[in-house]
XYZ file of C-alpha atoms in Angstrom:
568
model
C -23.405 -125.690 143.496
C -26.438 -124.128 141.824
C -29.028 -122.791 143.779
C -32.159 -123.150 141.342
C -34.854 -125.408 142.694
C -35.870 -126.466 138.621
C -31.964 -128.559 138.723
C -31.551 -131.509 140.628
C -29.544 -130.724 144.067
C -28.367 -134.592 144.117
C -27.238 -134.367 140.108
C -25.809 -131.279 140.838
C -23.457 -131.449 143.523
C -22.014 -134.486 141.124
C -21.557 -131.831 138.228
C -24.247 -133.143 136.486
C -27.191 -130.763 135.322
C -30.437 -132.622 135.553
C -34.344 -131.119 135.488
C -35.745 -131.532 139.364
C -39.048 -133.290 139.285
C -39.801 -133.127 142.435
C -39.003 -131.601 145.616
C -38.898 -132.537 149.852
C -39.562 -129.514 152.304
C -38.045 -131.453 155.246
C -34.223 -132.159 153.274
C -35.131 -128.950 151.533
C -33.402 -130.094 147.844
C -35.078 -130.753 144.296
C -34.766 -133.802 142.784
C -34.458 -135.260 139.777
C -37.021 -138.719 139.136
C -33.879 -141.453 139.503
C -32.443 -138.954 142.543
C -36.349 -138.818 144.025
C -36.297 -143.165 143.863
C -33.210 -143.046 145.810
C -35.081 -140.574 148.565
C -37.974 -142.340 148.574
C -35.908 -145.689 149.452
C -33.391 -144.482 151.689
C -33.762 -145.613 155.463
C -33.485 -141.732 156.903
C -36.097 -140.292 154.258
C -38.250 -142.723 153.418
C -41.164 -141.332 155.752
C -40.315 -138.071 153.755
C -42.915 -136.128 151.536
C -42.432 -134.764 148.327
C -44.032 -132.375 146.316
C -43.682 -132.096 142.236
C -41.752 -129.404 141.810
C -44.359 -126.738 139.948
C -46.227 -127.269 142.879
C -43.132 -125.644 145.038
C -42.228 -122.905 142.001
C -45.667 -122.426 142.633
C -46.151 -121.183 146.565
C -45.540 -117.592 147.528
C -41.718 -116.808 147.944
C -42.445 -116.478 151.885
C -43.821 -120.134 151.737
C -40.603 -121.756 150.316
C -38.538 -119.608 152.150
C -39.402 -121.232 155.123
C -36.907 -123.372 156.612
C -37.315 -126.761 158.194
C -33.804 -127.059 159.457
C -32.748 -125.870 162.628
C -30.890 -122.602 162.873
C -28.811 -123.548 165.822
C -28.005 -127.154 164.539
C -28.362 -127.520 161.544
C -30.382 -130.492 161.360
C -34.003 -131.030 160.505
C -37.047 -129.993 162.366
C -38.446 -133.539 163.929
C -40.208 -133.107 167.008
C -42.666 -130.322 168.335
C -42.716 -129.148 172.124
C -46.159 -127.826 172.967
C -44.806 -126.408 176.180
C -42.945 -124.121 175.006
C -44.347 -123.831 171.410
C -41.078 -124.646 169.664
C -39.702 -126.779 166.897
C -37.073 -129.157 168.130
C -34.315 -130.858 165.785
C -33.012 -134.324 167.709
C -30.186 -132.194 169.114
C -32.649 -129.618 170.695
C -34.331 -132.549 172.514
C -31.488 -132.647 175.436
C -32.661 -128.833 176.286
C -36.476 -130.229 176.645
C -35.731 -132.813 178.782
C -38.363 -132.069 181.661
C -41.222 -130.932 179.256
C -44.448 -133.100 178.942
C -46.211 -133.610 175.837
C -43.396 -133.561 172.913
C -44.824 -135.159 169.721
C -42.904 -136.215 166.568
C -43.618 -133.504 163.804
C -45.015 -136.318 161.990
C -47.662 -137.127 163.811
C -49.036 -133.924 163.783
C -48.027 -133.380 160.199
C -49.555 -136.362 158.752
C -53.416 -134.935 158.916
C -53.016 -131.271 158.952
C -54.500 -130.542 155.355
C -57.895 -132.192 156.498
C -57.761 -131.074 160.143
C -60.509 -128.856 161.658
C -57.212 -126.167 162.210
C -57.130 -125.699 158.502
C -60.204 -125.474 158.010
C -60.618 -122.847 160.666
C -57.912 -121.077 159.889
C -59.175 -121.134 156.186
C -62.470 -120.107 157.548
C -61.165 -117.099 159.484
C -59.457 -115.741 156.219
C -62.515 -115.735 154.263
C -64.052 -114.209 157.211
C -61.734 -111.417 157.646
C -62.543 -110.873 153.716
C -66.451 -110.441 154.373
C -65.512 -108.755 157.432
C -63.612 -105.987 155.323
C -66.903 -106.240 152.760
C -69.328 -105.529 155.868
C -67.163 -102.420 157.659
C -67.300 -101.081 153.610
C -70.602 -101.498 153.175
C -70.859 -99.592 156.436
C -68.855 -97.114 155.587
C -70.659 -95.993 152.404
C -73.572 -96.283 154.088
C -72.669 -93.553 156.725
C -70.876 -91.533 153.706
C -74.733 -92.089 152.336
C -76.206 -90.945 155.659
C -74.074 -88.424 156.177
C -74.875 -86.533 152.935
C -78.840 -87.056 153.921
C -78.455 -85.939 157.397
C -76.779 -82.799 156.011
C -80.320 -81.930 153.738
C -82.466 -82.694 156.464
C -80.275 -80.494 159.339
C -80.205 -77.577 156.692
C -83.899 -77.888 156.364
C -84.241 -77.735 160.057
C -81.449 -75.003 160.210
C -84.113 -72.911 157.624
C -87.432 -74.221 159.472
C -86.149 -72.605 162.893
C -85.483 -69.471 161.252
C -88.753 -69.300 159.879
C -89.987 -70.235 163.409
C -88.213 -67.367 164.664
C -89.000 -64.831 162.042
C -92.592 -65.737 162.313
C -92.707 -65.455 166.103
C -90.774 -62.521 165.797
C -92.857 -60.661 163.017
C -95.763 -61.709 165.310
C -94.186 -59.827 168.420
C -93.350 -57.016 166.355
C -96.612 -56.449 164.715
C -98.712 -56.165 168.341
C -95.701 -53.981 169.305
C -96.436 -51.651 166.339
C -100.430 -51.906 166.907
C -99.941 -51.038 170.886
C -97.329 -48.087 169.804
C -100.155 -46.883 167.302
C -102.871 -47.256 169.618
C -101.074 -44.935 172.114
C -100.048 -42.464 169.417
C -103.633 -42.321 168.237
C -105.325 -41.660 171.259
C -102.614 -38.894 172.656
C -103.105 -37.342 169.193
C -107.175 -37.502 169.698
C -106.602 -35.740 172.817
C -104.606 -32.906 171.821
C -106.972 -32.145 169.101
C -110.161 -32.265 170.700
C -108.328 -29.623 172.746
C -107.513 -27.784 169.920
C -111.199 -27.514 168.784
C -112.408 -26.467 172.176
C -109.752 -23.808 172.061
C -110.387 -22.440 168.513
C -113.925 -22.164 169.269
C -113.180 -20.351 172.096
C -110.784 -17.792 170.432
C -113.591 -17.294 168.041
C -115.873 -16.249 171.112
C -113.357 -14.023 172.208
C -112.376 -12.471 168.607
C -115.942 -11.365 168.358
C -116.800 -9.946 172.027
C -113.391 -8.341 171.213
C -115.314 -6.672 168.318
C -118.851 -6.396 170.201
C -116.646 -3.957 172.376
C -115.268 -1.656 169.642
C -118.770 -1.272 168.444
C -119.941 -0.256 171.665
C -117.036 2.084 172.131
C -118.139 4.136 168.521
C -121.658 3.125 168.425
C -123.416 2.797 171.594
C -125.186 5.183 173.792
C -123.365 4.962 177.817
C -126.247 2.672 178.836
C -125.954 0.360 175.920
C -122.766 0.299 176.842
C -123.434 -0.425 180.393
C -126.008 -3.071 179.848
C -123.381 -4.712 176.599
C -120.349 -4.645 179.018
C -121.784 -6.227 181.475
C -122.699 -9.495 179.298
C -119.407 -9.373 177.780
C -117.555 -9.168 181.347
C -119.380 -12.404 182.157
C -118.190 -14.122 178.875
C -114.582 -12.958 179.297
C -114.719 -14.555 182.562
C -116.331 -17.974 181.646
C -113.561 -17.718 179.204
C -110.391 -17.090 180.761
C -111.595 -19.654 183.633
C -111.465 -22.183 180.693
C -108.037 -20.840 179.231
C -106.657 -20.844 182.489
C -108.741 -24.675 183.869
C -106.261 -25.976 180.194
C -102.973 -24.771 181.515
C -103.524 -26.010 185.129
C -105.125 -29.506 184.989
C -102.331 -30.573 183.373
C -104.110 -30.288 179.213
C -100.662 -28.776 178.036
C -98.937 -32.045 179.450
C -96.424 -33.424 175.899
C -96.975 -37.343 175.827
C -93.340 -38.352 175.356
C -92.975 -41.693 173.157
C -90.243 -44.585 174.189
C -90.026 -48.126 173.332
C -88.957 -50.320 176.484
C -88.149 -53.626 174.910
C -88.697 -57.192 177.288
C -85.630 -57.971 179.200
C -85.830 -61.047 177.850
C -85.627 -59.959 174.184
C -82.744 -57.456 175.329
C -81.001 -60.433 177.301
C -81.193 -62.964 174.184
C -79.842 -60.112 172.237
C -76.972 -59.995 173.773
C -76.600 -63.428 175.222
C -76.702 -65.339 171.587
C -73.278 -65.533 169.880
C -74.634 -67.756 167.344
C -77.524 -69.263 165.666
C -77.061 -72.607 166.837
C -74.051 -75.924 167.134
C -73.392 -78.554 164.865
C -73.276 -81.347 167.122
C -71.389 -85.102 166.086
C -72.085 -87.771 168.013
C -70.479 -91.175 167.643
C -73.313 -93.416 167.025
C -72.421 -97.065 167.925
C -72.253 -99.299 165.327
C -73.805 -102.910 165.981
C -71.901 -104.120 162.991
C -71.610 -108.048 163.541
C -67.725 -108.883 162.743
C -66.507 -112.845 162.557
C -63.402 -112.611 164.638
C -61.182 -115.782 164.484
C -59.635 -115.373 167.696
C -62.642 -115.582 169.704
C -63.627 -119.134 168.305
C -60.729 -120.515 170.381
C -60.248 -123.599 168.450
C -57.114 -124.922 168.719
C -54.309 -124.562 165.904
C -51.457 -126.838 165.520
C -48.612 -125.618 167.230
C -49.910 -123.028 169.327
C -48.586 -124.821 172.653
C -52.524 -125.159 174.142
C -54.396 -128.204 174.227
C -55.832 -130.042 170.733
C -59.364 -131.104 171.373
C -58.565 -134.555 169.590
C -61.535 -136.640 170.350
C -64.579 -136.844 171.858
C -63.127 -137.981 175.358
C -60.691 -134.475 175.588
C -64.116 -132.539 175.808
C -65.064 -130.627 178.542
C -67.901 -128.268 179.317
C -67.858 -125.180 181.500
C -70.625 -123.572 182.670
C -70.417 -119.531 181.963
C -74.260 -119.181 182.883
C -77.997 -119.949 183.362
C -80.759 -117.849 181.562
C -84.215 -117.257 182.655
C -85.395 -117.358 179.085
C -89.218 -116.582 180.372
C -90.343 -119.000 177.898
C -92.105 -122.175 177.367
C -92.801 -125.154 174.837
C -89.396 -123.520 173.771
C -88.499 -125.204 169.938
C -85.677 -123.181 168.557
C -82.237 -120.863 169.849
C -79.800 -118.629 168.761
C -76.791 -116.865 169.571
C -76.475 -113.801 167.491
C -73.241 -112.415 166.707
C -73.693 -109.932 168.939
C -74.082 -112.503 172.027
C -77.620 -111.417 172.069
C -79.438 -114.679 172.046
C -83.064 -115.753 170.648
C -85.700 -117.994 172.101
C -88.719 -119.510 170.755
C -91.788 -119.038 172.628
C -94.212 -121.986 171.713
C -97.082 -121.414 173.340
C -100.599 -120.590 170.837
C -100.211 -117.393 169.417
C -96.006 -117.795 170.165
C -93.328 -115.582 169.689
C -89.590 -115.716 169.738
C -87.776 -113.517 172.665
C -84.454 -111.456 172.497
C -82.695 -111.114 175.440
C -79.362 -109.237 175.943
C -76.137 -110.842 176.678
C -76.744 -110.757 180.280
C -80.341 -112.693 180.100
C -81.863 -109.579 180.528
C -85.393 -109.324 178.242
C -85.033 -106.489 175.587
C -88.527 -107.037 172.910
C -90.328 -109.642 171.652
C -90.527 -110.264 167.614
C -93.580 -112.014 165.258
C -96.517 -112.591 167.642
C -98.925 -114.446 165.326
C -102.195 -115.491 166.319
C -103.456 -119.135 165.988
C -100.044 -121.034 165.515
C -96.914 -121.687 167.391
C -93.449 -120.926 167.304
C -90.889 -123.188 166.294
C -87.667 -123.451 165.314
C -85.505 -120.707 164.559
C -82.242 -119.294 162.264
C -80.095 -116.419 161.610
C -79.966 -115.452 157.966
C -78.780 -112.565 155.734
C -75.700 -111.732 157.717
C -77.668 -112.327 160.603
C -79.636 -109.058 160.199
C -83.223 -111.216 159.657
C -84.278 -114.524 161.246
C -86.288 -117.551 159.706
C -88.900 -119.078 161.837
C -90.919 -122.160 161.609
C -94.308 -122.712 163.120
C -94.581 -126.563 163.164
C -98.059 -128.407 162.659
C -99.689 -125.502 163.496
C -98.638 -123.601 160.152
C -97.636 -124.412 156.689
C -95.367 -121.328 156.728
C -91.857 -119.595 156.939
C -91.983 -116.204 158.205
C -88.809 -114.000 158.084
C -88.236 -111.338 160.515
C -85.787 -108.147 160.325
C -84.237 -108.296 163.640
C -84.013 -104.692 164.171
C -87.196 -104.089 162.804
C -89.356 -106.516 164.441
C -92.699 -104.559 164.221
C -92.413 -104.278 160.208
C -94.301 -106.474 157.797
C -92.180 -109.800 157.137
C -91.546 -112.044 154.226
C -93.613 -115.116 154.584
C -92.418 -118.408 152.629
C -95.334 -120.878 151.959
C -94.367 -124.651 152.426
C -96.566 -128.136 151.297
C -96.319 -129.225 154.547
C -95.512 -128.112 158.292
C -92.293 -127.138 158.412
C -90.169 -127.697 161.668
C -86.577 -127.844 162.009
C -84.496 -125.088 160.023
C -80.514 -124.292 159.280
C -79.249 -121.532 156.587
C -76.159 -121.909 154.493
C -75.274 -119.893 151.349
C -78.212 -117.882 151.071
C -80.715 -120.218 151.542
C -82.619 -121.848 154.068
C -82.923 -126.145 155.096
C -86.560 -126.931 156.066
C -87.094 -130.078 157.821
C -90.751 -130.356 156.590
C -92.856 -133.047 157.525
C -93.845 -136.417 155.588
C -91.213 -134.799 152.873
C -87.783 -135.025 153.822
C -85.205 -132.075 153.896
C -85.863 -129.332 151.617
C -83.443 -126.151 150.283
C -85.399 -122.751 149.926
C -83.127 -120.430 147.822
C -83.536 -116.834 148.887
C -82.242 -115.440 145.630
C -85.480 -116.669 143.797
C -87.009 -119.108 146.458
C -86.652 -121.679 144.154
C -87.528 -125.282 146.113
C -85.280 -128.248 145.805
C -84.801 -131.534 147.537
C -81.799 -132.581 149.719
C -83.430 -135.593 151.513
C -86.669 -137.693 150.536
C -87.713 -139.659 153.398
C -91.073 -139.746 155.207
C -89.889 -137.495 158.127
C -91.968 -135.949 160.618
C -90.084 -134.223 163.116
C -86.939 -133.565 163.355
C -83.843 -130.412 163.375
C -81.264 -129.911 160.968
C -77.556 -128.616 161.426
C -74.673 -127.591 158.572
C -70.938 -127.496 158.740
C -68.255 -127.632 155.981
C -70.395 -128.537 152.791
C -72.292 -131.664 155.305
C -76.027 -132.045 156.342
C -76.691 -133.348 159.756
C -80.325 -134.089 161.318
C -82.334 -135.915 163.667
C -85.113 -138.106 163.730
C -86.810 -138.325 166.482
C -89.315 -141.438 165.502
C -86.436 -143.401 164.682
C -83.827 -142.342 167.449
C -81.367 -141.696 164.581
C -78.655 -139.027 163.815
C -77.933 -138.910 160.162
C -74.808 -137.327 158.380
C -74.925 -136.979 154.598
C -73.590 -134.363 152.083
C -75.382 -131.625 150.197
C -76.896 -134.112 147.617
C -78.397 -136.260 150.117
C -76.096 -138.959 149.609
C -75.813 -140.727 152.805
C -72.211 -140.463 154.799
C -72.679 -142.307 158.288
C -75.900 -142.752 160.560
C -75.746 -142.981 164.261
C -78.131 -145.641 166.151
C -77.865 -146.640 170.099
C -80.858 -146.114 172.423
C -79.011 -146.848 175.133
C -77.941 -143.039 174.781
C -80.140 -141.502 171.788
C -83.502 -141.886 172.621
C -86.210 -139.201 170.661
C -83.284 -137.007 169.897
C -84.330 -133.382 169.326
C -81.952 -130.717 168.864
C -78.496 -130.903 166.709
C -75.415 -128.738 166.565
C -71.788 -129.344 164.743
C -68.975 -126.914 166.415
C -65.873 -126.033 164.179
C -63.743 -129.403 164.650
C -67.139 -131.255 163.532
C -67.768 -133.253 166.820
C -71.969 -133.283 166.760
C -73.540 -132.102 170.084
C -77.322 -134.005 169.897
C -80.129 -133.371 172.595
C -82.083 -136.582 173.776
C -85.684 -134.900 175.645
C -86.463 -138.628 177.497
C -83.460 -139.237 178.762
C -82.152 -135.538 179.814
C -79.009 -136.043 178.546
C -76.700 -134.324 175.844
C -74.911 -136.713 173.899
C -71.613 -135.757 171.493
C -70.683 -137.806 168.279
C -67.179 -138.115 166.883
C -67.301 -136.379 163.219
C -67.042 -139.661 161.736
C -70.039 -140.567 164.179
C -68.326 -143.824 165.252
C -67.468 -142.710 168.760
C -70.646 -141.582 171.857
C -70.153 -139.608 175.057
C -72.508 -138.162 176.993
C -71.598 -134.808 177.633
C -74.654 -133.390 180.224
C -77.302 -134.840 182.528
C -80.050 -133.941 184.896
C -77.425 -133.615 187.336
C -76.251 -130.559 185.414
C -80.002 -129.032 185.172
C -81.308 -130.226 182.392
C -85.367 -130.821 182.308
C -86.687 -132.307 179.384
C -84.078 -130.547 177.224
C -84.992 -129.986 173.303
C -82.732 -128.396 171.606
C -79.101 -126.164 171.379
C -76.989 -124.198 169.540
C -73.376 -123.860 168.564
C -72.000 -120.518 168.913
C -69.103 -120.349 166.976
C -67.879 -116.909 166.854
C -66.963 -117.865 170.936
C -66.482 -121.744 170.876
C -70.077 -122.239 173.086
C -72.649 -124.453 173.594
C -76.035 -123.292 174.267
C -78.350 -126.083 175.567
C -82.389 -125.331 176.277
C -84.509 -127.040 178.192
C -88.403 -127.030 177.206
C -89.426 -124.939 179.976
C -87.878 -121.390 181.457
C -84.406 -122.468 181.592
C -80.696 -122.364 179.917
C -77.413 -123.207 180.043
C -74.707 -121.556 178.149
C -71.406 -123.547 178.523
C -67.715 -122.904 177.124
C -65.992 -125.843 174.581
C -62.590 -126.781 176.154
C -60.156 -129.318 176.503
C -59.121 -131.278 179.376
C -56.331 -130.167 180.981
């Protein structure tokens, strides 16, 4: 029997060699178009899928490869045991007798190409791709750094020596001046002596002489009166000659250099000129990482968050956000997290993961804070100042002090959201607006007389409130309506709107303190949160979905940051 998946299995085992048109993963043959009727009609395949056969010559080798018949039996994969995360043929089933929850393959099957799973899973590849991009960009940056650092530490390396010479030189040169100032006055001392002496020996050279002259010349009382005189001035004189040799005149000043201890000391204590030190700086790099979003994939054995009813919210913790008339939130990837401060003059507050306060970032005068959104990679935010401003202003997170781009708008802007380099404005009397930050080109999504309103995005669809009409509306990027969600009896003034990864919409209702969630298809209401659960006049939340969480704000001081699970 040939093995090639281009001839008909069917055709072949009857020694007939016919093209395959088509093939079915679950009987794992090819068939040909009259073999494929037959499969399609037969009682035990019918519910079968099959695939044209280019799209099967098609997948990766490890795709086809994979078998849906079971090893130990031989027959075909038809049930799924969550319990123990296994794959059960009909013959498996008497081994699974006592476990809860088995499902026909089928049933899980049937949707799986447009369930949130593949999507997320889809997601998390193309976020391991940028994540890849980011760490490379990081690492030529430090390669870039690196290099840098090296220029400046060599021009420190040369600007301490110069330090050091010059303090050196400095020492040295009062050294030299003290040495030459004791030289020079020994040396005045000794010949100032030297004078006095020569002078003298001159004296006494010449009374020497005055006495040969009166030996030869002189009468005996010249002589007597002469010698007398010159007995006195030998006397005067060898008092001098003998006053230099005993007070100490003939004393040799004997030159040495004692050096500070401390110059001897860092002599001989310095081994070298100084230490390269590296230090591991941390990097703050902000990495997608699947696991962390804890959605549910098929087959993993945990609970599927199916519908709105299998939702459950668990409280991780309460934030003092020390801020009021609060309009806008953020998680950061970090789990740092952003609040709006709305008061005149407002400002938007980072806290640390914690709660604790860390800085504040844009205080402008004369207008108010608003709503707020991570963009570039979530290294700058945007932030809208309401009817108090007809203005954008974006902020470099880690440079909150610096001046900031500011993007001018026709009208108030209030809520915002940012998808593929660009920013939604919910701007007033207008409708929804797209701000391109390649060339801030302005188009429109949404026409509608709006006025106030917040905006969320997920998978290519445009979600938003409005709050005069008590209405949540879905549509796609083109503004072409999809579904719209109406029922005071649980949306009254709804504020703030988030979509998590399985595209159930989270929607915050300020009258009635309440959080409602919306089935993706927006057909299906629960409330999710009350007053019981602390919320005050609530406005508005966010969907964290590096770590599956909810954020929900109420207008005044207080947070609640809850974890997305299922029901158990």
């Amino acid at each position: 029997m040939s093995t090639d998946p281009k001839i008909c299995n069917i055709c072949d085992s009857r020694h007939i060699t016919k093209q395959a048109t088509d093939w079915c993963s679950e009987c794992e043959q090819a068939f040909c178009n009259d073999c494929k009727e037959y499969h399609a009609f037969s009682r035990l395949t019918k519910t079968h899928t099959t695939i044209p056969i280019s799209d099967f010559l098609s997948l990766e080798p490890s795709f086809s490869a994979i078998s849906s018949v079971c090893a130990e039996h031989t027959d075909i994969y038809q049930m799924f045991c969550p319990q123990h995360d296994k794959l059960l043929c009909l013959k498996c089933l008497a081994k699974h007798d006592d476990c809860k929850g088995i499902v026909p393959l089928s049933e899980i099957t049937k949707t799986v190409k447009g369930s949130a799973n593949f999507q997320e899973t889809q997601h998390g590849f193309t976020d391991i791709i940028e994540n890849i991009t980011k760490i490379q960009n990081e690492l030529k940056l430090s390669l870039e750094t690196t290099n840098d650092e090296e220029k400046i530490l060599m021009s420190e390396i040369g600007k301490m020596r110069r330090k050091i010479d010059d303090h050196l030189d400095k020492l040295e040169d009062n050294f030299r001046t003290d040495l030459t100032k004791e030289t020079a006055e020994s040396r005045k001392a000794i010949e100032l002596l030297l004078q006095k002496l020569d002078s003298r020996k001159s004296e006494t050279i010449e009374h020497l002489q005055q006495m040969k002259d009166l030996e030869t010349h002189a009468s005996e009382f010249q002589t007597y009166l002469g010698l007398r005189q010159l007995a006195f001035a030998m006397e005067s004189t060898e008092s001098f000659v003998q006053s230099v040799a005993k007070d100490g005149n003939l004393e040799i000043d004997a030159f040495s250099l004692n050096f500070d201890d401390k110059i001897n000391e860092t002599v001989s204590s310095i081994q070298q000129f100084g230490i390269v030190q590296v230090q591991k700086k941390a990097c703050h790099l902000a990495l997608c990482r699947q696991k962390d979003k804890q959605a549910q994939r098929v087959g993993m054995g945990q609970p599927l968050i199916m519908s709105i009813n299998d939702i459950e919210l668990k409280l991780v913790q309460t934030i003092d956000t020390r801020c009021n008339q609060i309009g806008g939130c953020e998680i950061l990837p970090d789990g740092k997290m952003v609040f709006s401060n709305g008061i005149k003059d407002g400002h938007a507050v980072i806290l640390d993961t914690d709660g604790t306060y860390l800085f504040d970032i844009l205080k402008k005068s004369n207008t108010y804070c608003v709503d707020i959104t991570c963009i570039d990679n979530n290294n700058k935010l945007a932030i809208s100042h309401g009817f108090g401003s007809k203005e954008i202003d974006i902020v470099e997170i880690n440079k909150p002090q610096e001046e900031q781009k500011t993007i001018t708008t026709e009208n108030a802007c209030h809520g915002l959201a940012y998808t593929n380099n660009s920013i939604l404005c919910y701007i007033n009397q207008e409708g929804i607006k797209k701000i391109s930050l390649d060339n801030y080109k302005v188009s429109t999504i949404v026409k509608a007389d709006l006025t106030f309103g917040y905006i969320a995005v997920f998978n290519n669809k445009l979600y938003y409130t409005d709050r005069d009409e008590n209405v949540v509306t879905c549509c796609d990027m083109a503004g072409q309506i999809l579904w719209t969600f109406s029922d005071e009896s649980v949306l009254n003034e709804p504020w703030g709107i988030a979509v998590d990864v399985r595209g159930f919409v989270y929607v915050v209702c300020n009258l009635m303190n309440i959080v409602v969630v919306l089935s993706p298809d927006g057909q299906d209401k629960r409330v999710l949160l009350t007053n019981i659960d602390g919320l005050k006049s609530p406005r508005v939340l966010h969907y964290d979905k590096l770590r599956d969480r909810l954020l929900v704000v109420n207008e005044e001081t207080h947070a609640f940051l809850f974890d997305i699970s299922a029901k158990q």
